[in-house]
Short mmCIF file of C-alpha atoms in Angstrom, two decimals:
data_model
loop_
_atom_site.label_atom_id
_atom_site.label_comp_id
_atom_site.label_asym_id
_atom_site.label_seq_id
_atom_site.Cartn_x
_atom_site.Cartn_y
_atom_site.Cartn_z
CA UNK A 1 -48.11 -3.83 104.28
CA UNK A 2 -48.88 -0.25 105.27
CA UNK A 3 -45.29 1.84 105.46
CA UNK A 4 -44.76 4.43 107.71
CA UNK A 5 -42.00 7.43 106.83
CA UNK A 6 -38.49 7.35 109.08
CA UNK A 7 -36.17 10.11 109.10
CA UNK A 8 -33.03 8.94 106.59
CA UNK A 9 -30.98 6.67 108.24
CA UNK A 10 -26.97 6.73 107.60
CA UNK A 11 -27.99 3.90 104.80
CA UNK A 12 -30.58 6.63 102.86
CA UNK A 13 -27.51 7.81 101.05
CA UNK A 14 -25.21 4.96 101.06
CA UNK A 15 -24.06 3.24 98.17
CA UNK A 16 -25.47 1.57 95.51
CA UNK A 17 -25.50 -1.84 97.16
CA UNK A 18 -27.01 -0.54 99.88
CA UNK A 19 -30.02 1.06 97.77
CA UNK A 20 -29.96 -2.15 96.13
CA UNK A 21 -30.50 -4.33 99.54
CA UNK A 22 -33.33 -1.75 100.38
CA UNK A 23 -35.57 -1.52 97.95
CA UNK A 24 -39.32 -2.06 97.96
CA UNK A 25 -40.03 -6.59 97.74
CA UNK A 26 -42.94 -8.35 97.13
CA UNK A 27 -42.62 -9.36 101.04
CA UNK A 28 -43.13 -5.37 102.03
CA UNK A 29 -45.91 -5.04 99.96
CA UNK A 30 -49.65 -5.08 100.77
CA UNK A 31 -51.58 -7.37 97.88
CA UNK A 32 -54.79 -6.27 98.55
CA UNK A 33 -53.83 -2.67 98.05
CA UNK A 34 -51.52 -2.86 95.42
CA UNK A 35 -53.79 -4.97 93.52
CA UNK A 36 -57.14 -3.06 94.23
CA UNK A 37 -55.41 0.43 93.13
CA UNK A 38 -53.25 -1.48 89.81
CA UNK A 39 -56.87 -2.87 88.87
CA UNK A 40 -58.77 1.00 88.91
CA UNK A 41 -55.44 2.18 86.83
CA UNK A 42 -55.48 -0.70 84.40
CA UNK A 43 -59.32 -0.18 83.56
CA UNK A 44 -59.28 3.60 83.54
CA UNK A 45 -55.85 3.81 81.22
CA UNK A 46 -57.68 0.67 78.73
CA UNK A 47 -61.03 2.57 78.84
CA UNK A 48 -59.06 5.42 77.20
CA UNK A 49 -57.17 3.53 74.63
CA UNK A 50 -59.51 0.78 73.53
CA UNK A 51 -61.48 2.92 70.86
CA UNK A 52 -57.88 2.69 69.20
CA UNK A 53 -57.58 -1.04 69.31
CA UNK A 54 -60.68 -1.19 67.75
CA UNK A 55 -60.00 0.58 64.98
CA UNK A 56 -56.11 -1.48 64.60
CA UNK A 57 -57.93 -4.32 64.48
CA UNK A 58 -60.15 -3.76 62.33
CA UNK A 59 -57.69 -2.01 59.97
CA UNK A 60 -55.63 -4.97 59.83
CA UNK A 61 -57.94 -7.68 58.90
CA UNK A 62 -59.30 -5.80 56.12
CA UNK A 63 -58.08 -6.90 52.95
CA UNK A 64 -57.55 -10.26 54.21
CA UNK A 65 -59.67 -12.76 51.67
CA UNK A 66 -60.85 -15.08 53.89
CA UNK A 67 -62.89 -12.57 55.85
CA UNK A 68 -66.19 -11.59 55.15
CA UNK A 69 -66.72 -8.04 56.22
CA UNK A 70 -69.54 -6.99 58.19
CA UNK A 71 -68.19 -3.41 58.19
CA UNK A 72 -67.54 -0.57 55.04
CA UNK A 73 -64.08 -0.64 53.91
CA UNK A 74 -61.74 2.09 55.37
CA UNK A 75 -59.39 4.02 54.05
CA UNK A 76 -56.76 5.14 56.65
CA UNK A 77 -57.34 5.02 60.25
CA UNK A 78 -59.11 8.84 60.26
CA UNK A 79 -61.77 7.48 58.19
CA UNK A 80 -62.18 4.01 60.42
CA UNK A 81 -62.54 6.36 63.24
CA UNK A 82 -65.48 8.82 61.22
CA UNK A 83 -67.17 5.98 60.07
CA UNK A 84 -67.42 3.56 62.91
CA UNK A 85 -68.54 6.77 65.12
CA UNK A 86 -71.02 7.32 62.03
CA UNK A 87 -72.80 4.15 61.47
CA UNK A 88 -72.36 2.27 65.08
CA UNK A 89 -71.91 5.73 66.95
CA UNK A 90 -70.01 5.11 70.45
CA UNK A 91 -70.67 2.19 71.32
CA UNK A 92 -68.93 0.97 67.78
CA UNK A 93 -66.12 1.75 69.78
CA UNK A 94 -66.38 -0.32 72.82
CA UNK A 95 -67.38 -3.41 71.11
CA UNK A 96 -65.97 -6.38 73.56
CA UNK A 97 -65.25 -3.79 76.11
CA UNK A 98 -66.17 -6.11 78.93
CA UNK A 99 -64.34 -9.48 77.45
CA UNK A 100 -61.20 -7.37 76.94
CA UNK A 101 -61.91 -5.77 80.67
CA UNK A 102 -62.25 -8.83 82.31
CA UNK A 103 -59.27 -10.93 80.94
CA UNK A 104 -57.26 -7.47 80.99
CA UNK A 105 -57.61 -7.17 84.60
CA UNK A 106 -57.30 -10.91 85.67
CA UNK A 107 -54.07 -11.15 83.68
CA UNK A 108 -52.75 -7.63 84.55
CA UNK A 109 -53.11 -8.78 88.11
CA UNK A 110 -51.15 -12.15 87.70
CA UNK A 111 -48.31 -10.51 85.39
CA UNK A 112 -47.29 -7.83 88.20
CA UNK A 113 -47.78 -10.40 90.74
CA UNK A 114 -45.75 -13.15 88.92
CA UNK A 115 -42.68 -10.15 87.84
CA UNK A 116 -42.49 -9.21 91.78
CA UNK A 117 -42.12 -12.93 93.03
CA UNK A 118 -40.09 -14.44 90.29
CA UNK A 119 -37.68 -10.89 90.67
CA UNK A 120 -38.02 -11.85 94.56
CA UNK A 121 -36.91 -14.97 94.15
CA UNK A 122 -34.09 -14.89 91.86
CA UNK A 123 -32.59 -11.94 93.42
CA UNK A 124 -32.64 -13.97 96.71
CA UNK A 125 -30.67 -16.94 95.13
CA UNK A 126 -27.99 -14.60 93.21
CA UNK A 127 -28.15 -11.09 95.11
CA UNK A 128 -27.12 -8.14 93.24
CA UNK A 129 -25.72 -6.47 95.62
CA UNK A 130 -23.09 -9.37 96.57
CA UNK A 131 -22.37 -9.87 92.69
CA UNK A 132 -19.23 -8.74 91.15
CA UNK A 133 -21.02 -7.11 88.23
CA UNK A 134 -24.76 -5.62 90.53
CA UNK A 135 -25.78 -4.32 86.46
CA UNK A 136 -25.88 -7.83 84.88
CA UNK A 137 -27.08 -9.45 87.66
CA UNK A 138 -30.37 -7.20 88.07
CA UNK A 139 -30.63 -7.30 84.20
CA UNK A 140 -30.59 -10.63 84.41
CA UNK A 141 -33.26 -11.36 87.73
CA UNK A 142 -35.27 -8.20 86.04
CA UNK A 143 -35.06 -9.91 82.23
CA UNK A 144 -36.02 -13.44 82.94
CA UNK A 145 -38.91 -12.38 85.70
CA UNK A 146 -40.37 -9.89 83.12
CA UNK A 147 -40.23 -12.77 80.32
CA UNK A 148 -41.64 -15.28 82.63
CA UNK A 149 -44.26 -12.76 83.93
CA UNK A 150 -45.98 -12.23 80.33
CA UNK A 151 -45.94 -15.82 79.22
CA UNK A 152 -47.88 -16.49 82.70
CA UNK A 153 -50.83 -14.31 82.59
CA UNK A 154 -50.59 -14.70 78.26
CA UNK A 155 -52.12 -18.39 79.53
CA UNK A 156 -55.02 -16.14 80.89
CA UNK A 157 -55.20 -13.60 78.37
CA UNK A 158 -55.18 -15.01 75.29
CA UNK A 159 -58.79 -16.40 74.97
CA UNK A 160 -60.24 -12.90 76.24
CA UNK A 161 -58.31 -11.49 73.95
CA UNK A 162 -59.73 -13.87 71.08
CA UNK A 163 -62.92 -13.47 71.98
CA UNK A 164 -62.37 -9.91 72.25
CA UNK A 165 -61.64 -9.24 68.64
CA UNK A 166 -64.35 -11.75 67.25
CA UNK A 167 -66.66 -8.71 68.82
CA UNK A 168 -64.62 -5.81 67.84
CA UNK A 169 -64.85 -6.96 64.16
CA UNK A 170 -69.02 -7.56 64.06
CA UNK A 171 -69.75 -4.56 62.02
CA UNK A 172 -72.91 -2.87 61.24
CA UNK A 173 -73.37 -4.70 57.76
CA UNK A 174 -74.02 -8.35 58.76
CA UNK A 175 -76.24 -9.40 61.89
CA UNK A 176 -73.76 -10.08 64.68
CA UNK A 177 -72.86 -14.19 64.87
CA UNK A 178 -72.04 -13.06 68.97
CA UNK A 179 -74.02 -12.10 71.57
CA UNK A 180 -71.32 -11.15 73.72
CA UNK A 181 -67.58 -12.73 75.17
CA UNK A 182 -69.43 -15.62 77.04
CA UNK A 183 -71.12 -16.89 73.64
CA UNK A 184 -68.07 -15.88 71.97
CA UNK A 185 -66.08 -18.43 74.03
CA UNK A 186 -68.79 -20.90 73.83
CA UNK A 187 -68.77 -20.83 69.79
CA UNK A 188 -65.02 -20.60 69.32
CA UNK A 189 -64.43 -23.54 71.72
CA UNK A 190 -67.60 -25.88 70.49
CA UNK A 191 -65.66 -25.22 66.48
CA UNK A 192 -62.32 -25.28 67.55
CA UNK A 193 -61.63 -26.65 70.96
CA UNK A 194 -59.16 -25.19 72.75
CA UNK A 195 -56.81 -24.56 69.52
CA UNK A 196 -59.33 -22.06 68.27
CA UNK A 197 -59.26 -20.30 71.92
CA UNK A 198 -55.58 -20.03 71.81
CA UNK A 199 -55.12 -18.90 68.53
CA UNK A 200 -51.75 -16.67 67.69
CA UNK A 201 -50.24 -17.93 71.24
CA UNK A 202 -47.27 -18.39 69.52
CA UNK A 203 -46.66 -14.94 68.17
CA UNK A 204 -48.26 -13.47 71.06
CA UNK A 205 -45.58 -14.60 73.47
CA UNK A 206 -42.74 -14.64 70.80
CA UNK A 207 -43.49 -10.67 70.72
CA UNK A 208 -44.82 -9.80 74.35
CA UNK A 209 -41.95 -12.22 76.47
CA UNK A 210 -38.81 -10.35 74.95
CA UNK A 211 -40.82 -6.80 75.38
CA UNK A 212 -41.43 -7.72 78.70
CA UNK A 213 -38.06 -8.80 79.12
CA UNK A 214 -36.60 -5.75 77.64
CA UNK A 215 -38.94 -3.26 79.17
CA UNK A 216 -38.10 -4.32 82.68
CA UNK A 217 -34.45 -4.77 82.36
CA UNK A 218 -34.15 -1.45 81.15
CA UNK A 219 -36.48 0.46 83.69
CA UNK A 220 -34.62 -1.20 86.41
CA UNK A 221 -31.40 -0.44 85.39
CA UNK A 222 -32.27 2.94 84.20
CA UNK A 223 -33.91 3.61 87.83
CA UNK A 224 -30.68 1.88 89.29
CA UNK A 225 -28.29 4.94 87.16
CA UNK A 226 -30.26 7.62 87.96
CA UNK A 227 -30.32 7.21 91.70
CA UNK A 228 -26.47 6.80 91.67
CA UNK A 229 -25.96 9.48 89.72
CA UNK A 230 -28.89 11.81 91.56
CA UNK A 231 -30.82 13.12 88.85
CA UNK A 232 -33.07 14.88 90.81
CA UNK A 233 -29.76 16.88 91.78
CA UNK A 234 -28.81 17.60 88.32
CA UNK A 235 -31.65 18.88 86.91
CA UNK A 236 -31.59 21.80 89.56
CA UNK A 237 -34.37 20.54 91.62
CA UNK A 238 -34.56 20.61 95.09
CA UNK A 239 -33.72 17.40 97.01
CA UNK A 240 -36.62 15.36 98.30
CA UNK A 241 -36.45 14.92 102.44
CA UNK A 242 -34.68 11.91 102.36
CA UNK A 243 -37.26 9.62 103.96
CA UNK A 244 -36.84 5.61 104.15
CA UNK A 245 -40.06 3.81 104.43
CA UNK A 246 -40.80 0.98 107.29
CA UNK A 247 -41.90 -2.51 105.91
CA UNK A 248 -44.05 -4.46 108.51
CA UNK A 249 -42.11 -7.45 106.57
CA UNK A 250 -40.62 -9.94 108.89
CA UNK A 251 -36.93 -9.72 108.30
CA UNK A 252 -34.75 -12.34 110.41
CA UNK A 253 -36.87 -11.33 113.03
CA UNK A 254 -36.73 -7.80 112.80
CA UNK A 255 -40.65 -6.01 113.18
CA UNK A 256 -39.73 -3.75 110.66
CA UNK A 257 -37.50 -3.61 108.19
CA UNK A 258 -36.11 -0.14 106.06
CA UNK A 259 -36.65 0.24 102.69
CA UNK A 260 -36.05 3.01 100.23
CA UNK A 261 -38.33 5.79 99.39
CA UNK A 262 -38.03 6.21 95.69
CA UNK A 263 -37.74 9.58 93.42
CA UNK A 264 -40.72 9.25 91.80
CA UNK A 265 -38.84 11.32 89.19
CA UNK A 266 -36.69 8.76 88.74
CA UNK A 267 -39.61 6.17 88.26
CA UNK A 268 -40.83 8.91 85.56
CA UNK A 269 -37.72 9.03 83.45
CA UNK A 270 -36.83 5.32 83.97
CA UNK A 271 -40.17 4.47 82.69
CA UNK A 272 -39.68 6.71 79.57
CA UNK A 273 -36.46 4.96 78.61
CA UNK A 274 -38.00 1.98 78.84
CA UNK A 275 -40.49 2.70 76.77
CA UNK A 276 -38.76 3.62 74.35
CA UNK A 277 -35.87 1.10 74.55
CA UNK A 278 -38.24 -1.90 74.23
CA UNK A 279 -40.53 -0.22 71.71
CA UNK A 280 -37.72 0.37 69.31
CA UNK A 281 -36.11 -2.88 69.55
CA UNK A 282 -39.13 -4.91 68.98
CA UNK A 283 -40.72 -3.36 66.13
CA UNK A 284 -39.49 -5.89 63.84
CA UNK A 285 -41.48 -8.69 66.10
CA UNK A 286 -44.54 -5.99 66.13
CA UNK A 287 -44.80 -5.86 62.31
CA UNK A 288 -43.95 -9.19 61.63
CA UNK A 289 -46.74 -10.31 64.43
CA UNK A 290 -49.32 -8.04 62.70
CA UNK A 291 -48.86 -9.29 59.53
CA UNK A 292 -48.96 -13.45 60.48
CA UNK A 293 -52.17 -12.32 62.05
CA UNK A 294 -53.74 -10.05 59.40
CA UNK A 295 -52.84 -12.32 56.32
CA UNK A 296 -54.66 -15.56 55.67
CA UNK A 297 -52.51 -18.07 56.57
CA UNK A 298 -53.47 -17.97 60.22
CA UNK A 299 -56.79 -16.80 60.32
CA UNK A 300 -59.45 -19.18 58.08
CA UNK A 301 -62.48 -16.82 58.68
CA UNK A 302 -61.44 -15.83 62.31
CA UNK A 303 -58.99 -13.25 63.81
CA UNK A 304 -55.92 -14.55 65.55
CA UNK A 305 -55.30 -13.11 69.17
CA UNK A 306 -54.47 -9.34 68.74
CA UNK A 307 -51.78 -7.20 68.68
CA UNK A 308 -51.80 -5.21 71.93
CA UNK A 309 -51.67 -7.59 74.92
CA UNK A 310 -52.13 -5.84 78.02
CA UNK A 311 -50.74 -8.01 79.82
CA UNK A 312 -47.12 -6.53 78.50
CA UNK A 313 -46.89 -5.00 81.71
CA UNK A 314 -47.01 -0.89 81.82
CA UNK A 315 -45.95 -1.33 78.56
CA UNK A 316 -49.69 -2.24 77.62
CA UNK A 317 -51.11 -0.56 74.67
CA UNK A 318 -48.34 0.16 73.50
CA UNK A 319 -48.36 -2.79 70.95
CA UNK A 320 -50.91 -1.28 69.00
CA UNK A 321 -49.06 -0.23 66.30
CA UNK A 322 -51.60 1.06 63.70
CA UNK A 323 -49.09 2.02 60.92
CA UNK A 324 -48.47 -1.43 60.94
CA UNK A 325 -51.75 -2.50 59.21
CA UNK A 326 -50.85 -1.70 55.66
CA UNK A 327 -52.10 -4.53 53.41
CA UNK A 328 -49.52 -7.02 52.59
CA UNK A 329 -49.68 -10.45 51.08
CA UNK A 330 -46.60 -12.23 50.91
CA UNK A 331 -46.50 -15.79 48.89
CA UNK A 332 -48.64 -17.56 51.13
CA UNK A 333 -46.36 -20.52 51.77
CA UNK A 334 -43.91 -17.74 53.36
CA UNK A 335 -45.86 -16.11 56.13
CA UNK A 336 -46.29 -18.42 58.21
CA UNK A 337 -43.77 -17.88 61.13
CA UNK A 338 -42.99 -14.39 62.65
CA UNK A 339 -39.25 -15.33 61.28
CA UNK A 340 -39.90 -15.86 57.60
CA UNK A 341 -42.08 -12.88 57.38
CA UNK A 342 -38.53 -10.78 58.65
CA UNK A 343 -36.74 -12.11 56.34
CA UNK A 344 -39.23 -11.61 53.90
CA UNK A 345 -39.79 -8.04 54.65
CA UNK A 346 -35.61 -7.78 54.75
CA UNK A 347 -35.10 -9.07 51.13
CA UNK A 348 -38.43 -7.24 49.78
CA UNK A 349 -38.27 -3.69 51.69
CA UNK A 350 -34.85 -3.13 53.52
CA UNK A 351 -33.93 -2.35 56.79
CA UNK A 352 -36.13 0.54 56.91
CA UNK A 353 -39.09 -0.98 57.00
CA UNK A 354 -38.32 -2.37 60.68
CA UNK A 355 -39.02 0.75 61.83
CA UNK A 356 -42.59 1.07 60.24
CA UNK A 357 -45.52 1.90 62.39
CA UNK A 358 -43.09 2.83 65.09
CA UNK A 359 -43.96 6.68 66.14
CA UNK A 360 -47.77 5.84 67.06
CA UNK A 361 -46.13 2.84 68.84
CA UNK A 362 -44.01 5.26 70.94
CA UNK A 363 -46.51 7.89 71.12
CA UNK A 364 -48.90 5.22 72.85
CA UNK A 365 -46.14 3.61 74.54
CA UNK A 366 -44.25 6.07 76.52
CA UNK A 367 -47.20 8.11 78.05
CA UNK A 368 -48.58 4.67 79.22
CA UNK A 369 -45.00 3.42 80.58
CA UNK A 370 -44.26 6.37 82.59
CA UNK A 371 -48.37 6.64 83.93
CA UNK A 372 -48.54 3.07 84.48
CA UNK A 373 -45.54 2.47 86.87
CA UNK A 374 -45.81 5.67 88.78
CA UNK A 375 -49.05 4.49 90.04
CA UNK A 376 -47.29 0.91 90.58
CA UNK A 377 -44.39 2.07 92.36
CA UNK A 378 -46.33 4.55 94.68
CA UNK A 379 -48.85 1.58 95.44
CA UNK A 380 -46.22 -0.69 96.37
CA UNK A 381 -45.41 2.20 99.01
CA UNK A 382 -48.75 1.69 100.35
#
């Protein structure tokens, strides 16, 4: 809990094992702080993008032919936008608002919390700064706890999220078959049981784990380079007063123990490669995952869980890939694993067409990365 500035000690500027052995645990951190302030982010930054995810999902179960429609057909994502705010006016746009709010924040909450004890943990059994290579042993403690992070609070989020776009698809043709998330739930589970609920679990975690998993490796190592090489330094700014925080953290009996006081700067940039670095790679996944759950192999008359989890840490949003809604119908008997469909779109449309949808991807995803973990790296100062 609550850290108090110290003037640097000799360690503030010692090597990289020593940053390493200093930074900012789970045990130094105050929970109801860090989880209050990650909670007002995570609604505020979803509030903002959630008019987009309506209009994503909607474009991509359109032209499936086991839907009926309850909304005009659209065109391109401009004309979703006009005429949702035309015939349901705003609050077209914040259909299931409250569902996606309330599973959003419930499994935000568990994912951060999960990806700082798992990290804790692992980097307690195998500590990088004792290893013989410190890079490969915080990719891997910073790989498997971001992995095993998303497929935790995917448990929690995948029925909101379910729910959540069985209201964001009642359009202003048909009389709405929900009343709201609550009846939602109750009507999925009394057709489907708890199969119905967890609908597109699979290619929800085959995507999110590995972005997870990539997103965090590569912010922590990035974060890791740019303090050893002082960044702040070479891009001609002035240094920071080189302040280490106090944990109250019991440390072998210590009151207090030292930890670093990070560059925000560095949390910037290292959240901006990140970004990028996990958006690019899993594209493929993205596209593939879109298309299993926008063609009608998965989805007899109801949508499969959606596109954008959350819960994928700061990456959040940026899994809505809207480019990625194109109409597509493969063979049927072919699209049903995220696999096939790659292969598929391989042999049928080249390489190139792994990097479809991808620039609204990284225009959603960077802004988000680099907003998102500032405010969770100055909390965990807190």
């Amino acid at each position: 809990g609550g850290m108090a500035d110290t003037p640097a000690s000799a360690s503030g500027d010692a090597s990289s094992s020593s940053y390493l052995s200093h930074q900012i645990a789970w045990k130094d951190v105050d929970p109801v702080r860090f989880f209050g302030f990650n909670l007002i982010f995570s609604v505020f930054a979803d509030t903002a993008v959630y008019p987009v995810d309506v209009v994503r999902t909607r474009m991509q179960v359109q032209g499936s032919s086991l839907h009926e429609l309850s909304y005009p057909r659209y065109t391109s994502t401009m004309d979703c936008f006009k005429k949702i705010w035309r015939l349901e006016g705003y609050r077209g746009f914040f259909k299931g608002f409250f569902t996606s709010e309330l599973g959003y924040a419930t499994s935000h909450t568990l994912y951060y919390c999960a990806y700082e004890v798992i990290k804790q943990g692992l980097q307690e059994v195998y500590p990088p700064e004792k290893a013989k290579d410190p890079n490969l042993a915080v990719f891997v403690s910073t790989a498997v706890a971001g992995g095993l992070a998303d497929l935790t609070s995917c448990f929690l989020w995948v029925p909101f999220d379910v729910a959540t776009q069985r209201l964001q698809l009642q359009g202003p043709l048909r009389k709405p078959q929900f009343a709201g998330g609550r009846d939602a739930m109750r009507q999925i589970y009394a057709n489907q049981g708890i199969r119905g609920l967890y609908r597109g679990f699979g290619a929800t975690i085959i995507r999110n784990a590995p972005y997870s998993a990539a997103w965090w490796s590569s912010y922590e190592l990035s974060k890791k380079y740019f303090h050893s090489i002082d960044l702040r330094g070479k891009l001609g700014f002035a240094p920071r007063d080189e302040k280490m925080l106090q944990s109250k953290a019991q440390d072998e009996g210590m009151p207090f123990r030292e930890v670093e006081n990070e560059d925000p700067l560095i949390h910037m940039v290292s959240g901006m490669v990140a970004a990028v670095t996990a958006t690019v790679l899993l594209n493929p996944l993205d596209i593939a995952k879109t298309r299993l759950q926008s063609t009608p192999i998965m989805m007899p008359s109801t949508s499969s869980s959606s596109s954008s989890s959350p819960t994928s840490s700061p990456v959040s949003s940026s899994t809505s890939t809207i480019a990625t809604s194109t109409q597509y119908h493969p063979p049927v008997q072919s699209n049903n694993n995220v696999f096939k469909i790659l292969a598929l779109m391989l042999r049928q449309e080249g390489l190139r067409s792994f990097g479809k949808g991808l620039l609204p991807a990284l225009m959603i995803a960077t802004p988000y990365s680099v907003a998102s973990i500032l405010i969770y790296e100055e909390v965990k100062k807190l």
